[in-house]
Short mmCIF file of C-alpha atoms in Angstrom, two decimals:
data_model
loop_
_atom_site.label_atom_id
_atom_site.label_comp_id
_atom_site.label_asym_id
_atom_site.label_seq_id
_atom_site.Cartn_x
_atom_site.Cartn_y
_atom_site.Cartn_z
CA MET A 1 -0.22 0.08 0.15
CA GLU A 2 1.00 3.60 -0.62
CA ARG A 3 2.26 6.13 2.12
CA PRO A 4 0.38 9.21 0.60
CA ALA A 5 2.54 12.47 1.37
CA TRP A 6 0.20 13.62 4.87
CA ALA A 7 0.41 10.26 6.68
CA PRO A 8 3.02 10.34 8.62
CA ALA A 9 5.52 7.62 9.03
CA GLY A 10 6.26 5.32 11.29
CA ILE A 11 1.59 4.68 11.58
CA ASP A 12 0.53 1.09 10.76
CA ILE A 13 -1.41 2.44 7.53
CA SER A 14 -2.83 -1.37 7.38
CA VAL A 15 -5.17 -1.36 10.44
CA PRO A 16 -7.95 0.99 10.46
CA SER A 17 -7.77 4.54 12.62
CA VAL A 18 -11.75 5.55 14.23
CA SER A 19 -9.91 9.01 13.75
CA ARG A 20 -9.35 8.81 9.30
CA ILE A 21 -13.13 6.36 9.56
CA TYR A 22 -15.10 9.70 10.42
CA ASP A 23 -13.52 11.14 7.75
CA TYR A 24 -14.74 8.90 5.58
CA TYR A 25 -17.82 9.40 7.34
CA LEU A 26 -17.56 13.37 6.80
CA GLY A 27 -16.51 13.12 2.52
CA GLY A 28 -13.33 13.35 3.60
CA SER A 29 -10.26 12.35 2.14
CA HIS A 30 -7.36 11.80 4.68
CA ASN A 31 -8.80 7.50 5.02
CA PHE A 32 -7.49 4.54 3.81
CA GLU A 33 -9.19 1.55 2.30
CA VAL A 34 -8.47 -0.01 5.55
CA ASP A 35 -10.17 2.94 6.91
CA ARG A 36 -12.91 2.89 4.44
CA GLN A 37 -12.97 -0.52 4.82
CA ALA A 38 -14.61 -0.99 7.90
CA ALA A 39 -16.78 1.97 7.93
CA ARG A 40 -18.62 0.34 5.18
CA ARG A 41 -19.61 -2.97 6.98
CA ALA A 42 -20.60 -0.48 10.19
CA MET A 43 -22.63 1.45 7.80
CA GLU A 44 -24.15 -2.50 6.49
CA PHE A 45 -25.84 -2.24 9.59
CA MET A 46 -26.41 1.89 9.99
CA PRO A 47 -26.69 2.66 6.68
CA GLY A 48 -27.05 6.56 8.70
CA LEU A 49 -23.96 6.32 10.56
CA PRO A 50 -23.41 9.40 8.07
CA LYS A 51 -26.12 11.27 8.94
CA ILE A 52 -25.33 10.76 12.59
CA MET A 53 -22.14 12.35 11.78
CA GLN A 54 -22.87 15.13 10.01
CA ALA A 55 -25.69 15.70 12.92
CA ASN A 56 -22.59 15.64 15.28
CA ARG A 57 -21.17 17.69 13.23
CA ALA A 58 -23.63 20.76 13.06
CA PHE A 59 -24.72 20.22 16.96
CA MET A 60 -20.63 21.53 17.93
CA ARG A 61 -20.40 24.55 15.49
CA ARG A 62 -24.25 25.83 17.16
CA ALA A 63 -22.88 24.98 20.20
CA VAL A 64 -19.29 27.23 19.93
CA ARG A 65 -20.86 30.22 18.26
CA HIS A 66 -23.20 30.13 22.19
CA ALA A 67 -19.73 29.48 24.20
CA VAL A 68 -18.49 32.80 21.82
CA ALA A 69 -22.95 34.23 22.54
CA GLU A 70 -21.56 33.97 26.06
CA GLY A 71 -17.97 35.42 25.66
CA ILE A 72 -15.75 32.10 26.49
CA THR A 73 -13.42 32.57 23.36
CA GLN A 74 -10.46 29.79 24.55
CA PHE A 75 -11.84 26.41 23.01
CA LEU A 76 -9.71 22.63 24.93
CA ASP A 77 -10.90 19.87 21.95
CA ILE A 78 -10.41 16.40 23.38
CA GLY A 79 -10.37 13.91 20.07
CA SER A 80 -10.73 16.98 17.29
CA GLY A 81 -10.32 14.66 14.61
CA ILE A 82 -8.74 15.81 10.76
CA PRO A 83 -8.63 18.96 10.88
CA THR A 84 -12.61 18.89 8.43
CA PHE A 85 -14.69 22.40 6.71
CA GLY A 86 -15.75 23.98 9.65
CA ASN A 87 -13.71 23.36 12.20
CA VAL A 88 -14.23 24.11 15.69
CA HIS A 89 -11.63 26.95 15.16
CA GLU A 90 -12.76 28.42 12.07
CA VAL A 91 -16.61 29.31 14.31
CA ALA A 92 -15.05 29.75 17.15
CA GLN A 93 -12.78 32.48 15.07
CA ALA A 94 -15.12 33.43 12.43
CA ALA A 95 -17.79 34.44 15.82
CA SER A 96 -14.82 36.16 17.97
CA PRO A 97 -10.99 36.98 15.98
CA GLU A 98 -10.68 36.36 20.02
CA ALA A 99 -11.36 32.68 19.97
CA ARG A 100 -7.97 30.36 21.35
CA VAL A 101 -7.96 27.04 20.41
CA VAL A 102 -6.66 23.85 21.72
CA TYR A 103 -7.11 20.74 19.41
CA VAL A 104 -6.61 17.72 21.39
CA ASP A 105 -5.89 14.08 19.89
CA HIS A 106 -3.29 10.73 20.62
CA ASP A 107 -4.24 9.85 16.61
CA PRO A 108 -0.24 10.47 14.65
CA VAL A 109 -2.60 10.95 11.00
CA ALA A 110 -5.09 13.93 13.65
CA VAL A 111 -2.16 16.13 14.75
CA ALA A 112 -0.30 15.69 11.92
CA HIS A 113 -2.94 16.65 9.52
CA SER A 114 -4.20 19.16 12.08
CA GLN A 115 -0.38 20.63 12.29
CA ALA A 116 -0.56 21.20 9.00
CA VAL A 117 -3.98 22.98 8.59
CA LEU A 118 -3.58 24.97 11.58
CA ALA A 119 0.66 26.45 10.59
CA GLY A 120 1.12 29.89 10.37
CA ASP A 121 -2.32 30.00 13.06
CA ASP A 122 -0.99 31.31 16.55
CA ARG A 123 -3.92 31.11 17.62
CA SER A 124 -5.13 27.18 17.36
CA ALA A 125 -3.12 24.62 18.02
CA ILE A 126 -2.64 20.77 18.39
CA ALA A 127 -1.35 18.54 21.64
CA ALA A 128 -1.03 14.76 20.84
CA ALA A 129 -2.19 13.58 23.93
CA ASP A 130 -5.15 11.73 25.38
CA LEU A 131 -7.96 12.18 26.81
CA ARG A 132 -6.78 9.21 29.34
CA LYS A 133 -4.82 11.53 30.51
CA PRO A 134 -5.74 14.86 31.57
CA ARG A 135 -3.50 16.01 33.43
CA GLU A 136 -0.70 15.03 30.61
CA ILE A 137 -3.71 17.59 28.33
CA LEU A 138 -3.69 20.36 31.37
CA ASN A 139 0.57 20.50 31.44
CA SER A 140 1.29 20.48 27.58
CA PRO A 141 2.89 23.22 25.97
CA GLU A 142 0.15 24.05 23.82
CA VAL A 143 -2.99 23.82 25.89
CA THR A 144 -0.75 26.41 29.44
CA GLY A 145 0.58 28.74 25.94
CA LEU A 146 -2.48 29.28 24.16
CA LEU A 147 -5.00 29.02 27.33
CA ASP A 148 -5.73 30.79 30.47
CA LEU A 149 -7.35 27.84 32.04
CA ASP A 150 -8.39 31.28 35.27
CA ARG A 151 -10.54 32.44 32.26
CA PRO A 152 -13.27 30.58 31.17
CA VAL A 153 -12.48 27.83 29.05
CA ALA A 154 -15.43 26.01 26.39
CA LEU A 155 -14.37 22.26 27.14
CA LEU A 156 -15.38 19.80 23.48
CA LEU A 157 -14.64 15.88 23.93
CA VAL A 158 -17.88 15.65 21.47
CA ALA A 159 -17.92 12.71 19.58
CA VAL A 160 -14.86 11.14 21.60
CA LEU A 161 -16.09 9.72 25.57
CA HIS A 162 -18.23 6.46 23.36
CA PHE A 163 -14.74 5.42 22.65
CA LEU A 164 -13.69 4.81 26.21
CA GLU A 165 -14.39 1.80 28.62
CA ASP A 166 -15.67 2.26 31.88
CA ALA A 167 -11.71 0.09 32.86
CA ASP A 168 -10.14 3.89 31.74
CA GLU A 169 -13.21 5.66 34.42
CA PRO A 170 -13.95 8.32 31.40
CA TYR A 171 -16.02 9.58 34.96
CA ALA A 172 -12.88 10.89 36.81
CA ALA A 173 -11.29 11.76 33.50
CA VAL A 174 -13.41 14.89 33.36
CA ALA A 175 -14.34 15.15 36.52
CA GLU A 176 -10.24 16.33 36.78
CA LEU A 177 -10.48 18.39 34.16
CA ARG A 178 -13.44 19.67 35.56
CA GLU A 179 -12.30 20.67 38.79
CA ALA A 180 -9.29 22.64 36.18
CA LEU A 181 -11.10 25.17 34.66
CA ALA A 182 -12.82 28.57 35.78
CA PRO A 183 -16.20 29.17 37.20
CA GLY A 184 -17.97 29.30 34.08
CA SER A 185 -17.03 27.23 32.04
CA LEU A 186 -18.50 25.17 29.80
CA LEU A 187 -18.99 21.57 28.64
CA VAL A 188 -20.12 21.16 24.49
CA LEU A 189 -20.65 16.92 24.62
CA THR A 190 -22.05 14.43 22.65
CA HIS A 191 -21.99 10.68 22.94
CA ALA A 192 -23.78 7.39 21.09
CA SER A 193 -26.36 5.84 22.77
CA TYR A 194 -29.22 3.19 21.39
CA GLU A 195 -31.55 5.51 22.25
CA GLY A 196 -32.93 6.69 19.08
CA ILE A 197 -31.66 4.04 16.94
CA PRO A 198 -33.94 3.59 14.47
CA LEU A 199 -33.06 0.55 14.76
CA THR A 200 -33.05 -2.74 16.53
CA GLN A 201 -30.08 -3.04 20.07
CA GLU A 202 -30.00 -5.78 18.10
CA VAL A 203 -28.88 -4.69 14.60
CA ALA A 204 -27.52 -1.55 16.06
CA GLY A 205 -25.48 -4.13 18.47
CA GLY A 206 -23.75 -4.92 14.90
CA VAL A 207 -21.62 -1.34 14.25
CA VAL A 208 -20.16 -1.93 18.33
CA THR A 209 -18.98 -5.43 17.07
CA VAL A 210 -17.24 -3.66 14.53
CA TYR A 211 -14.98 -1.32 16.45
CA LYS A 212 -13.95 -3.97 18.78
CA ASP A 213 -13.55 -5.97 15.89
CA ILE A 214 -11.00 -3.20 14.87
CA ARG A 215 -9.76 -2.27 18.77
CA ASN A 216 -11.97 0.54 19.27
CA PRO A 217 -14.12 -0.94 21.97
CA LEU A 218 -17.45 1.73 20.94
CA VAL A 219 -19.21 2.32 24.43
CA MET A 220 -23.13 2.87 23.72
CA ARG A 221 -24.66 4.01 27.27
CA THR A 222 -27.91 5.03 28.31
CA GLY A 223 -29.14 8.34 28.66
CA THR A 224 -29.46 8.15 32.33
CA GLU A 225 -25.17 7.21 32.56
CA ILE A 226 -24.21 10.32 29.90
CA SER A 227 -25.55 12.33 32.12
CA GLY A 228 -23.39 11.26 34.62
CA PHE A 229 -20.38 13.25 33.17
CA PHE A 230 -22.28 16.69 33.20
CA ASP A 231 -21.98 16.18 37.63
CA GLY A 232 -20.79 19.57 38.33
CA PHE A 233 -21.89 21.37 35.93
CA GLU A 234 -25.59 22.66 35.01
CA LEU A 235 -27.22 21.80 32.00
CA LEU A 236 -27.85 24.48 29.62
CA GLU A 237 -31.28 23.69 27.68
CA PRO A 238 -33.12 22.62 25.95
CA GLY A 239 -30.56 19.65 28.79
CA LEU A 240 -30.20 16.23 27.06
CA VAL A 241 -31.19 15.91 23.33
CA PRO A 242 -30.99 14.42 20.74
CA MET A 243 -28.40 16.09 18.69
CA PRO A 244 -30.74 17.91 16.09
CA ASN A 245 -33.19 19.59 19.28
CA TRP A 246 -30.36 21.29 21.37
CA ARG A 247 -31.05 25.11 20.03
CA PRO A 248 -30.96 24.46 15.53
CA ASP A 249 -31.10 27.03 13.62
CA GLY A 250 -33.59 26.08 11.32
CA PRO A 251 -33.47 21.85 9.52
CA ALA A 252 -30.68 23.08 6.93
CA ASP A 253 -28.72 22.97 10.37
CA GLY A 254 -30.57 19.29 11.76
CA GLY A 255 -33.75 21.33 12.96
CA PRO A 256 -36.53 19.88 15.08
CA GLN A 257 -37.76 18.79 11.55
CA GLU A 258 -34.23 17.10 9.88
CA GLU A 259 -36.32 14.43 7.88
CA ASP A 260 -33.24 11.56 7.81
CA ALA A 261 -34.65 9.50 11.67
CA TYR A 262 -30.81 8.74 12.31
CA ALA A 263 -29.56 12.10 12.83
CA PHE A 264 -31.52 11.69 16.52
CA SER A 265 -29.47 8.65 17.74
CA GLY A 266 -28.17 9.97 20.45
CA PHE A 267 -27.46 13.17 23.23
CA GLY A 268 -26.01 16.29 22.65
CA GLY A 269 -26.12 18.77 26.30
CA VAL A 270 -23.63 21.17 26.71
CA GLY A 271 -23.57 22.32 30.11
CA ARG A 272 -22.13 25.24 32.53
CA LYS A 273 -19.81 25.39 35.70
CA ALA A 274 -21.14 26.66 39.00
#
């Protein structure tokens, strides 16, 4: 398999990557055939996966614009993946020229591509770190150099927590990050769930099997379990809801009149630290 110029040396391009699979769902070009094969296998069980990812991105953009409207100009996006059109720094900087963004990912492809995209942008950076180790994120030179944690920050955990198993202690990781944030900070979160998927759990479980087979377990949590990540945060209206129902701009933005039922799979919410 020929290695494209954007793929960092040293990574095994014969192994599927969650970041590159996500890029494929969104119609991106930074993925390999092995990623596309895994994505197509998952879509055999759940053909609406691209629609779910599109709803996820639309929610993220609305949440970022809301954060800026609240006066927040600092963003920490953990599990950011491969930058695509309309990513956090583009949305935030369009809303406020003062916006500063630090992306965090442990996928070397995502990190390398982010470095290329962000070259020359002194208000954005990418840190190579893992959500399982919050202290490494908080102490990274990218975070300490760009963000002032004594002021409110929007913490984005978008489509990432469902890749942490309970043994990874995801609730403890979120709590440690929360404690490092100033009052008024926001938690922006989306998470996969069997709730809302227009399929039986048995059929939808085929997707979980695909991710397990590529050694990236996908954990489908209930709405109640997902709400637990907001401990210490006050959920903003309308609460933890299917992503298109969170303050939609209109049907074109994935609003309540969204026709594709898959867009309403899983949950999204925004909470404020008191």
